[in-house]
Every structure is written in C-alpha cells, then in structure tokens.
Coordinates of C-alpha atoms and ligand atoms in Angstrom, one line a residue:
M172 CA 147.2 146.9 130.8
S173 CA 149.4 145.7 127.8
L174 CA 151.2 148.5 126.0
Q175 CA 151.0 149.1 122.2
A176 CA 154.5 149.1 120.5
V177 CA 155.1 152.6 119.0
G178 CA 157.5 153.5 116.2
V179 CA 158.3 155.9 113.5
L180 CA 156.0 155.7 110.4
G181 CA 157.6 158.5 108.4
T182 CA 160.3 161.2 108.6
G183 CA 160.8 164.6 107.0
K184 CA 163.2 167.5 107.1
Y185 CA 163.3 171.0 105.8
V186 CA 166.2 173.5 105.8
P187 CA 166.0 177.1 104.5
E188 CA 167.8 177.8 101.2
R189 CA 170.2 180.5 102.4
V190 CA 173.6 179.1 103.3
L191 CA 175.9 181.0 105.8
T192 CA 179.5 179.7 105.4
N193 CA 182.4 180.0 107.8
H194 CA 184.0 182.3 105.2
D195 CA 180.9 184.5 105.4
L196 CA 181.3 184.7 109.2
E197 CA 185.0 185.7 108.7
N198 CA 183.6 189.0 107.3
M199 CA 181.2 189.4 110.3
V200 CA 183.3 188.6 113.4
D201 CA 187.0 187.9 114.3
T202 CA 187.0 184.2 113.4
N203 CA 188.3 181.9 110.7
D204 CA 187.3 178.8 108.9
E205 CA 190.1 176.7 110.3
W206 CA 189.2 177.6 113.9
I207 CA 185.5 176.8 113.4
V208 CA 186.2 173.5 111.6
T209 CA 188.8 172.2 114.0
R210 CA 186.9 173.3 117.2
T211 CA 183.4 172.4 116.1
G212 CA 183.3 170.5 112.8
I213 CA 180.8 173.0 111.3
R214 CA 181.4 174.4 107.8
E215 CA 178.1 176.1 107.0
R216 CA 174.6 176.5 108.4
R217 CA 171.1 177.4 106.9
I218 CA 169.4 180.7 107.7
A219 CA 165.7 181.4 107.5
S220 CA 164.4 184.3 105.4
P221 CA 163.0 187.3 107.4
E222 CA 159.5 186.1 106.5
Q223 CA 160.1 182.5 107.7
A224 CA 159.2 181.5 111.3
S225 CA 159.6 178.1 113.0
S226 CA 156.1 177.0 112.1
D227 CA 156.9 177.6 108.4
L228 CA 159.9 175.3 108.6
A229 CA 157.9 172.8 110.7
Y230 CA 155.1 172.8 108.1
E231 CA 157.4 171.8 105.3
A232 CA 159.1 169.0 107.3
S233 CA 155.7 167.7 108.5
K234 CA 154.2 167.5 105.0
I235 CA 157.1 165.2 104.0
A236 CA 156.8 163.0 107.1
L237 CA 153.0 162.7 106.7
N238 CA 153.4 161.8 103.1
K239 CA 156.0 159.1 103.8
A240 CA 153.9 157.7 106.6
G241 CA 150.8 157.7 104.3
I242 CA 148.8 159.4 107.0
A243 CA 146.5 162.4 106.3
P244 CA 146.7 165.5 108.6
E245 CA 143.1 164.8 109.6
E246 CA 144.1 161.4 111.1
I247 CA 146.7 163.0 113.5
D248 CA 145.6 162.9 117.1
L249 CA 148.5 164.9 118.7
I250 CA 151.1 167.4 117.6
I251 CA 154.1 168.3 119.7
V252 CA 156.6 170.9 118.6
A253 CA 159.9 171.1 120.4
T254 CA 161.3 174.5 120.0
I255 CA 163.1 177.4 121.8
T256 CA 162.2 179.7 119.0
P257 CA 158.4 179.6 118.9
D258 CA 156.7 181.9 116.4
M259 CA 155.5 183.9 119.4
S260 CA 154.9 183.3 123.2
F261 CA 151.4 182.1 122.5
P262 CA 149.6 180.6 120.7
S263 CA 151.9 177.7 120.6
T264 CA 153.8 176.9 117.4
A265 CA 152.1 173.5 117.5
C266 CA 148.6 175.2 117.3
I267 CA 149.9 177.3 114.4
L268 CA 151.1 174.2 112.7
Q269 CA 147.9 172.3 113.4
D270 CA 146.0 175.1 111.5
K271 CA 148.5 175.2 108.6
L272 CA 148.2 171.4 108.2
G273 CA 144.4 171.3 108.7
A274 CA 145.0 168.6 111.4
K275 CA 141.6 169.4 112.8
K276 CA 141.3 166.7 115.5
A277 CA 144.8 167.0 116.9
A278 CA 145.6 168.2 120.4
A279 CA 148.6 170.5 120.1
F280 CA 151.3 171.9 122.4
D281 CA 154.9 173.0 122.4
L282 CA 157.6 171.5 124.6
S283 CA 160.5 173.4 126.0
A284 CA 163.6 171.4 126.8
A285 CA 166.0 173.2 124.5
C286 CA 168.2 170.8 122.4
S287 CA 166.8 167.8 124.3
G288 CA 163.3 168.9 123.3
F289 CA 162.8 166.4 120.5
I290 CA 163.6 163.4 122.6
Y291 CA 161.4 164.7 125.5
S292 CA 158.6 165.1 122.9
L293 CA 159.1 161.6 121.5
A294 CA 158.8 160.2 125.0
N295 CA 155.5 162.1 125.6
A296 CA 153.9 161.1 122.3
T297 CA 155.1 157.5 122.6
N298 CA 153.4 157.2 126.0
F299 CA 150.1 158.6 124.7
I300 CA 150.1 156.0 121.9
A301 CA 151.4 153.1 124.0
T302 CA 148.5 153.5 126.4
G303 CA 145.9 153.8 123.7
T304 CA 145.0 157.4 124.3
Y305 CA 146.0 158.3 120.8
K306 CA 146.9 156.4 117.6
Y307 CA 149.0 158.8 115.5
A308 CA 151.2 161.7 116.6
L309 CA 153.3 164.2 114.7
V310 CA 156.5 165.2 116.6
V311 CA 158.5 168.1 115.3
G312 CA 161.7 169.9 116.2
A313 CA 161.8 173.3 114.6
E314 CA 164.1 176.2 115.1
C315 CA 165.0 179.6 113.7
L316 CA 168.1 180.1 115.9
S317 CA 169.4 182.8 113.6
K318 CA 166.6 185.1 115.0
I319 CA 168.0 184.8 118.6
T320 CA 171.7 184.8 117.7
D321 CA 174.0 187.8 118.3
Y322 CA 176.0 188.0 115.1
T323 CA 178.6 190.2 116.9
D324 CA 179.4 187.4 119.4
R325 CA 181.9 185.0 118.0
N326 CA 181.4 182.6 120.9
T327 CA 177.9 181.7 119.7
C328 CA 177.2 182.9 116.2
I329 CA 179.4 180.4 114.5
L330 CA 177.4 177.5 116.0
F331 CA 173.8 177.9 115.2
G332 CA 171.5 177.4 112.2
D333 CA 167.8 177.0 111.2
G334 CA 165.7 174.1 110.2
A335 CA 163.1 171.5 111.1
G336 CA 162.7 167.8 111.3
A337 CA 159.5 165.8 111.8
V338 CA 158.4 162.3 112.5
V339 CA 155.0 160.6 112.5
L340 CA 154.6 158.1 115.3
G341 CA 152.0 155.3 115.4
P342 CA 151.4 151.6 116.3
V343 CA 154.0 149.1 115.0
A344 CA 154.5 145.4 115.3
E345 CA 155.5 143.9 118.6
G346 CA 159.3 143.9 118.9
R347 CA 159.8 147.1 116.9
G348 CA 159.7 150.8 117.9
F349 CA 160.9 152.6 121.0
K350 CA 162.5 150.4 123.6
S351 CA 163.5 152.9 126.2
F352 CA 163.7 156.6 127.1
E353 CA 166.2 158.1 129.5
L354 CA 165.3 161.8 130.3
G355 CA 167.1 164.0 132.8
A356 CA 167.5 167.6 134.0
D357 CA 169.9 169.6 136.2
G358 CA 168.4 173.0 136.9
T359 CA 171.5 174.1 138.8
G360 CA 173.2 174.6 135.4
G361 CA 170.4 176.8 134.0
D362 CA 172.5 179.9 133.8
L363 CA 175.1 178.3 131.5
L364 CA 172.9 178.4 128.5
K365 CA 169.9 180.8 128.3
I366 CA 168.0 183.7 126.9
A367 CA 167.4 185.9 129.9
G368 CA 165.1 188.5 128.3
G369 CA 161.5 188.5 127.0
G370 CA 160.0 186.4 129.8
S371 CA 158.3 187.3 133.1
R372 CA 161.7 187.7 134.9
C373 CA 163.0 190.3 132.5
P374 CA 160.2 191.5 130.2
A375 CA 161.2 193.2 126.9
S376 CA 162.3 196.8 127.6
P377 CA 164.7 199.3 126.1
Q378 CA 167.2 198.2 128.8
S379 CA 166.8 194.5 128.0
L380 CA 167.3 195.2 124.3
E381 CA 170.4 197.3 125.0
G382 CA 171.8 194.5 127.2
K383 CA 171.2 192.0 124.3
Q384 CA 169.2 189.8 126.7
H385 CA 167.1 188.5 123.8
F386 CA 170.0 186.7 122.4
I387 CA 171.5 183.3 123.3
Y388 CA 174.0 183.4 126.1
M389 CA 176.3 180.4 126.5
A390 CA 179.2 179.5 128.8
G391 CA 180.6 177.3 126.0
A392 CA 183.4 175.5 127.8
E393 CA 181.2 174.6 130.8
V394 CA 178.4 173.3 128.5
F395 CA 181.1 171.4 126.6
K396 CA 182.3 169.5 129.8
F397 CA 178.7 168.7 130.7
A398 CA 177.9 167.5 127.2
V399 CA 181.0 165.2 127.0
R400 CA 179.9 163.6 130.3
I401 CA 176.2 163.3 129.7
M402 CA 176.0 162.1 126.0
G403 CA 177.8 158.8 126.6
S404 CA 176.2 158.1 130.0
A405 CA 172.6 158.9 128.8
A406 CA 173.0 156.7 125.8
E407 CA 174.4 153.9 128.0
D408 CA 171.5 154.2 130.4
A409 CA 169.0 154.0 127.6
L410 CA 170.7 150.9 126.2
R411 CA 170.7 149.3 129.7
K412 CA 167.0 150.0 130.2
A413 CA 166.3 148.5 126.8
G414 CA 168.4 145.4 127.5
I415 CA 170.5 146.0 124.4
A416 CA 174.3 145.8 124.2
K417 CA 176.5 148.6 122.8
S418 CA 177.7 146.1 120.2
E419 CA 174.2 145.7 118.8
V420 CA 173.8 149.4 117.9
D421 CA 173.6 150.0 114.1
L422 CA 173.4 153.8 114.1
L423 CA 173.9 156.6 116.7
V424 CA 171.9 159.8 115.9
P425 CA 173.3 162.4 118.3
H426 CA 172.5 166.1 118.8
Q427 CA 174.7 167.9 116.3
A428 CA 176.5 170.5 118.6
N429 CA 180.1 169.8 118.2
I430 CA 182.1 167.0 116.4
R431 CA 184.4 166.7 119.5
I432 CA 181.4 166.0 121.7
I433 CA 180.0 163.4 119.3
Q434 CA 183.5 161.8 119.1
S435 CA 183.7 161.5 122.8
A436 CA 180.2 159.8 122.9
L437 CA 181.3 157.4 120.2
Q438 CA 184.4 156.5 122.2
R439 CA 182.3 155.8 125.3
L440 CA 180.0 153.6 123.3
D441 CA 182.8 151.8 121.5
L442 CA 181.3 152.8 118.1
S443 CA 183.2 153.8 115.0
E444 CA 182.3 157.0 113.1
D445 CA 180.6 155.1 110.3
K446 CA 177.9 154.0 112.8
C447 CA 177.1 157.6 113.5
M448 CA 174.9 160.1 111.6
I449 CA 176.9 163.4 111.4
N450 CA 175.6 166.4 109.4
L451 CA 176.6 169.3 111.6
D452 CA 179.2 170.3 108.9
K453 CA 176.2 171.3 106.7
Y454 CA 173.6 172.6 109.2
G455 CA 175.5 173.5 112.5
N456 CA 173.6 173.2 115.7
V457 CA 169.8 173.5 115.1
S458 CA 168.9 172.8 118.8
A459 CA 165.7 170.7 119.0
A460 CA 165.7 170.2 115.2
S461 CA 169.2 168.7 115.0
I462 CA 168.2 165.1 115.9
P463 CA 165.0 164.9 113.7
I464 CA 166.9 166.5 110.8
A465 CA 169.7 163.9 111.2
L466 CA 167.2 161.0 111.5
A467 CA 165.3 162.2 108.4
E468 CA 168.5 162.5 106.5
A469 CA 169.7 159.0 107.6
D470 CA 166.3 157.7 106.4
E471 CA 166.6 159.6 103.0
E472 CA 170.1 158.2 102.5
G473 CA 168.9 154.6 103.2
R474 CA 171.1 154.4 106.3
V475 CA 168.3 152.8 108.4
K476 CA 166.6 149.6 107.6
E477 CA 164.0 147.5 109.2
G478 CA 165.2 145.9 112.5
D479 CA 168.1 148.3 112.9
C480 CA 168.9 149.4 116.4
I481 CA 169.1 153.2 116.5
V482 CA 170.2 155.3 119.5
L483 CA 169.1 158.9 119.7
V484 CA 170.9 161.1 122.2
G485 CA 170.9 164.8 123.0
F486 CA 171.7 167.5 125.7
G487 CA 170.9 171.1 126.0
G488 CA 169.9 174.1 128.0
G489 CA 168.1 173.6 131.3
L490 CA 170.3 171.8 131.6
T491 CA 168.6 168.8 130.1
W492 CA 169.4 165.5 128.4
G493 CA 167.6 162.6 126.7
A494 CA 168.3 159.4 125.0
S495 CA 166.2 156.7 123.4
V496 CA 166.7 153.3 121.8
L497 CA 164.6 152.6 118.8
I498 CA 164.2 149.4 116.7
W499 CA 163.4 150.7 113.1
Ligands
UT7_121 O1 173.3 172.7 121.8 C1 173.8 172.9 123.1 C2 174.7 173.8 123.3 N1 176.0 174.2 123.0 C3 177.1 173.4 122.8 O2 177.1 172.2 122.7 C4 178.4 174.1 122.8 C5 179.4 173.5 123.7 N2 180.6 174.2 123.6 C6 181.4 174.1 122.6 O3 181.1 173.5 121.6 C7 182.8 174.8 122.7 O4 183.0 175.2 124.0 C8 182.9 176.0 121.7 C9 183.0 175.5 120.3 C10 181.7 177.0 121.9 C11 184.2 176.8 122.0 O5 185.3 175.9 121.9 P1 186.4 175.8 123.0 O6 187.4 174.8 122.5 O7 185.7 175.5 124.3 O8 187.0 177.2 123.0 P2 187.0 178.3 124.2 O9 185.7 178.9 124.5 O10 187.7 177.7 125.4 O11 187.9 179.4 123.6 C12 189.3 179.1 123.2 C13 189.8 180.4 122.5 C14 189.5 181.6 123.3 O12 190.7 182.5 123.1 P3 191.7 182.7 124.3 O13 191.0 183.2 125.5 O14 192.3 181.3 124.5 O15 192.7 183.6 123.7 C15 188.4 182.2 122.6 O16 188.3 183.6 122.7 O17 189.2 180.5 121.2 C16 188.6 181.9 121.2 N3 187.4 181.8 120.4 C17 187.4 182.0 119.0 N4 188.4 182.1 118.1 C18 188.1 182.2 116.8 C19 186.2 181.6 120.8 N5 185.3 181.7 119.7 C20 186.1 181.9 118.6 C21 185.8 182.0 117.2 N6 186.9 182.1 116.4 N7 184.6 181.9 116.7

C-alpha cells in the first residue's frame, strides 16, 4: 500500500490576555527576575481567566488554523487534543472542542503524553491520513497550567503558563510533509514530574487537597539532566530516520521549557540560535501547547517557507519524548 504524504495545511495559536511577569512573581514567592531569566530564559507568561478552560483556548487557536487551511469544521475527520489540563476527566477536551467547532463528523480523543503530547498526537493523526483512513485532522496542544500550579512553590510556579496551538493536517504533494517521527518513553522516571492526586490511585479527598497533590510536582534538576540528554538525541534520531543531515535543517522548533535546555540541543545539532524558534521569554513552559504555539508564531512571522526543513522536538512527564522532521 502506498502512503499519502501528510503535512500542515494551517496553524493557529491563542494565548490569554493576562500577563504574569517575573516582577509579579517577586511579590508572590521568594524569587527575583534575574534568577528566573538567567536560569530559565522566561520573562513573563500568560494566565487564563477563571472562566477559561483548555477547550476555550483550543477553540480560539483551532478557528485560526482552520481558517488559514481553508478547511471548514464539517470537513474535519479527526480531532486530537494533547493536554494534561483537560476541562474535566471526561468527556474529553477533544469532544468538547468538536462540539464548540461544530465538527460533526470528526472522531475525537485526548492524548496524554505531557509536554511530548503534541508530537505524539501529530504522529497519530499523520498515520490515519497517510493510510487513507481520514483526510483532514485537527491536532491541538492546549493547556491551563496555571490551574494546576502551586503559586507558593518557587521551584515550579515561575515556569508555567497557559495557551493553545493548533494545526490542520491533510494530504500534501509527494516530497513534502512529515518525513519521520521518533517517539519514546521511560516510565521508570514517572515520579520526577507528576500530579499525584485526583486519579484512581489517590482520588480527591480533604487529605489530598491538604497535601497539595493536585498541583504539579517536579524534581527540576533531574528532569533538566534528562532533557539535556534526550532533546539532542531524539532530534538526531528523527533526522537519521528521515535521511536528512543536520546541516539541512532550516528551523528547530523545540519544547519551550528552559533556554539552557534549548541551547544544549542546538549545540548537539550544530545549529545557531537564529535557526531556532524561541518564545519562552513571553509564554514560559506551556507543556503540550509550547511546540504548536511556537510553530504557529514562526508561521505568522514568516520564518517558515515552502520546502524548509523543520525539526520539532520535545520531552516531558512520563517520562516521554518525541521528535519529527517536517518539510514545509
Ligand atoms: O516541560 C517539562 C518539564 N520541566 C522542565 O523542563 C524543567 C527542567 N528543570 C529546570 O528547568 C531547572 O531545573 C529549574 C529551572 C527548574 C531549576 O534550575 P536549576 O538550575 O536546576 O536550580 P536548582 O533546582 O538546582 O536550584 C538552585 C538553587 C537552589 O538553592 P540552593 O539549594 O542552591 O540554596 C534553589 O532553592 O536555586 C534555588 N531556587 C530559586 N531561587 C530563586 C529554586 N527556584 C528558585 C526561584 N528563585 N524561583
């Protein structure tokens, strides 16, 4: 069976209006702008309003992506939402989004792979289209991390923000589109980055709330070491699978967790910073939404043109990682 080439037909992003700066955080926890900027590269992040949930952010980003692709919601066959902050346990945020968009014929599900979720979702959707099962898919990364962040914990609260990015995938000309995916997981590191409460292991209870188990826990330094190792190697593996040399890469779109992690990946790939999309200074770490927001922003800014070789790479809780090579 010959496979259909699959690529990105449109991108969109949405971030909430409210800005939380490093200086604002100085008034909330024992931290300072200089520490945050030098250790992470982050200057500010966006925070959803109390009324906004992940599906609301996803909806705004999706409308833009659909519009750019020139595809009506009714034409979409599949919706995948990558998120660790679903509106609720179920129904899935993808089903809620399907309803908001009126994408009546679309199958819809959420995918949980933390910050790697968007790349895992792209791989899923690409395979459905490549094999002819579906024609058009909407893939979204959407997060309201502010709702699961402990704003008394300086180790985590300086990092995270809210937002959504979306892409419409569909058939493209032979030679273009996704050339490879490299996905991985190491469950032995699951305890390094997690939300312990609210699931079937530790259901919500007065004790779980008191123990702050509904907030993100992260062993930052351990995750940092893993990230530095995996970002470069996952991107290299994806390039090798695609048969493309590092020197042919036009733009790296990495997960926006920490500027030092991004710099180490650039070093490993022999790429200069001008070949990398970096926007964590404005949005912080938006988990599954980081990569699609960065890709949509690169698209908006005209930093990607037809035929460009783009490498997407991310890592996150699970532990998980993912990389992909895409010819625009
Ligand atoms: O999306 C996926 C997940 N997450 C990540 O990618 C995060 C990966 N990890 C990181 O980016 C870094 O580990 C952090 C930015 C979280 C922390 O940076 P670090 O260079 O690893 O710092 P550290 O945790 O080793 O802490 C160094 C010092 C400590 O003080 P002592 O023990 O040396 O006196 C911390 O208590 O910095 C202190 N510290 C802070 N100081 C001011 C920790 N957080 C802060 C803070 N402000 N916000």
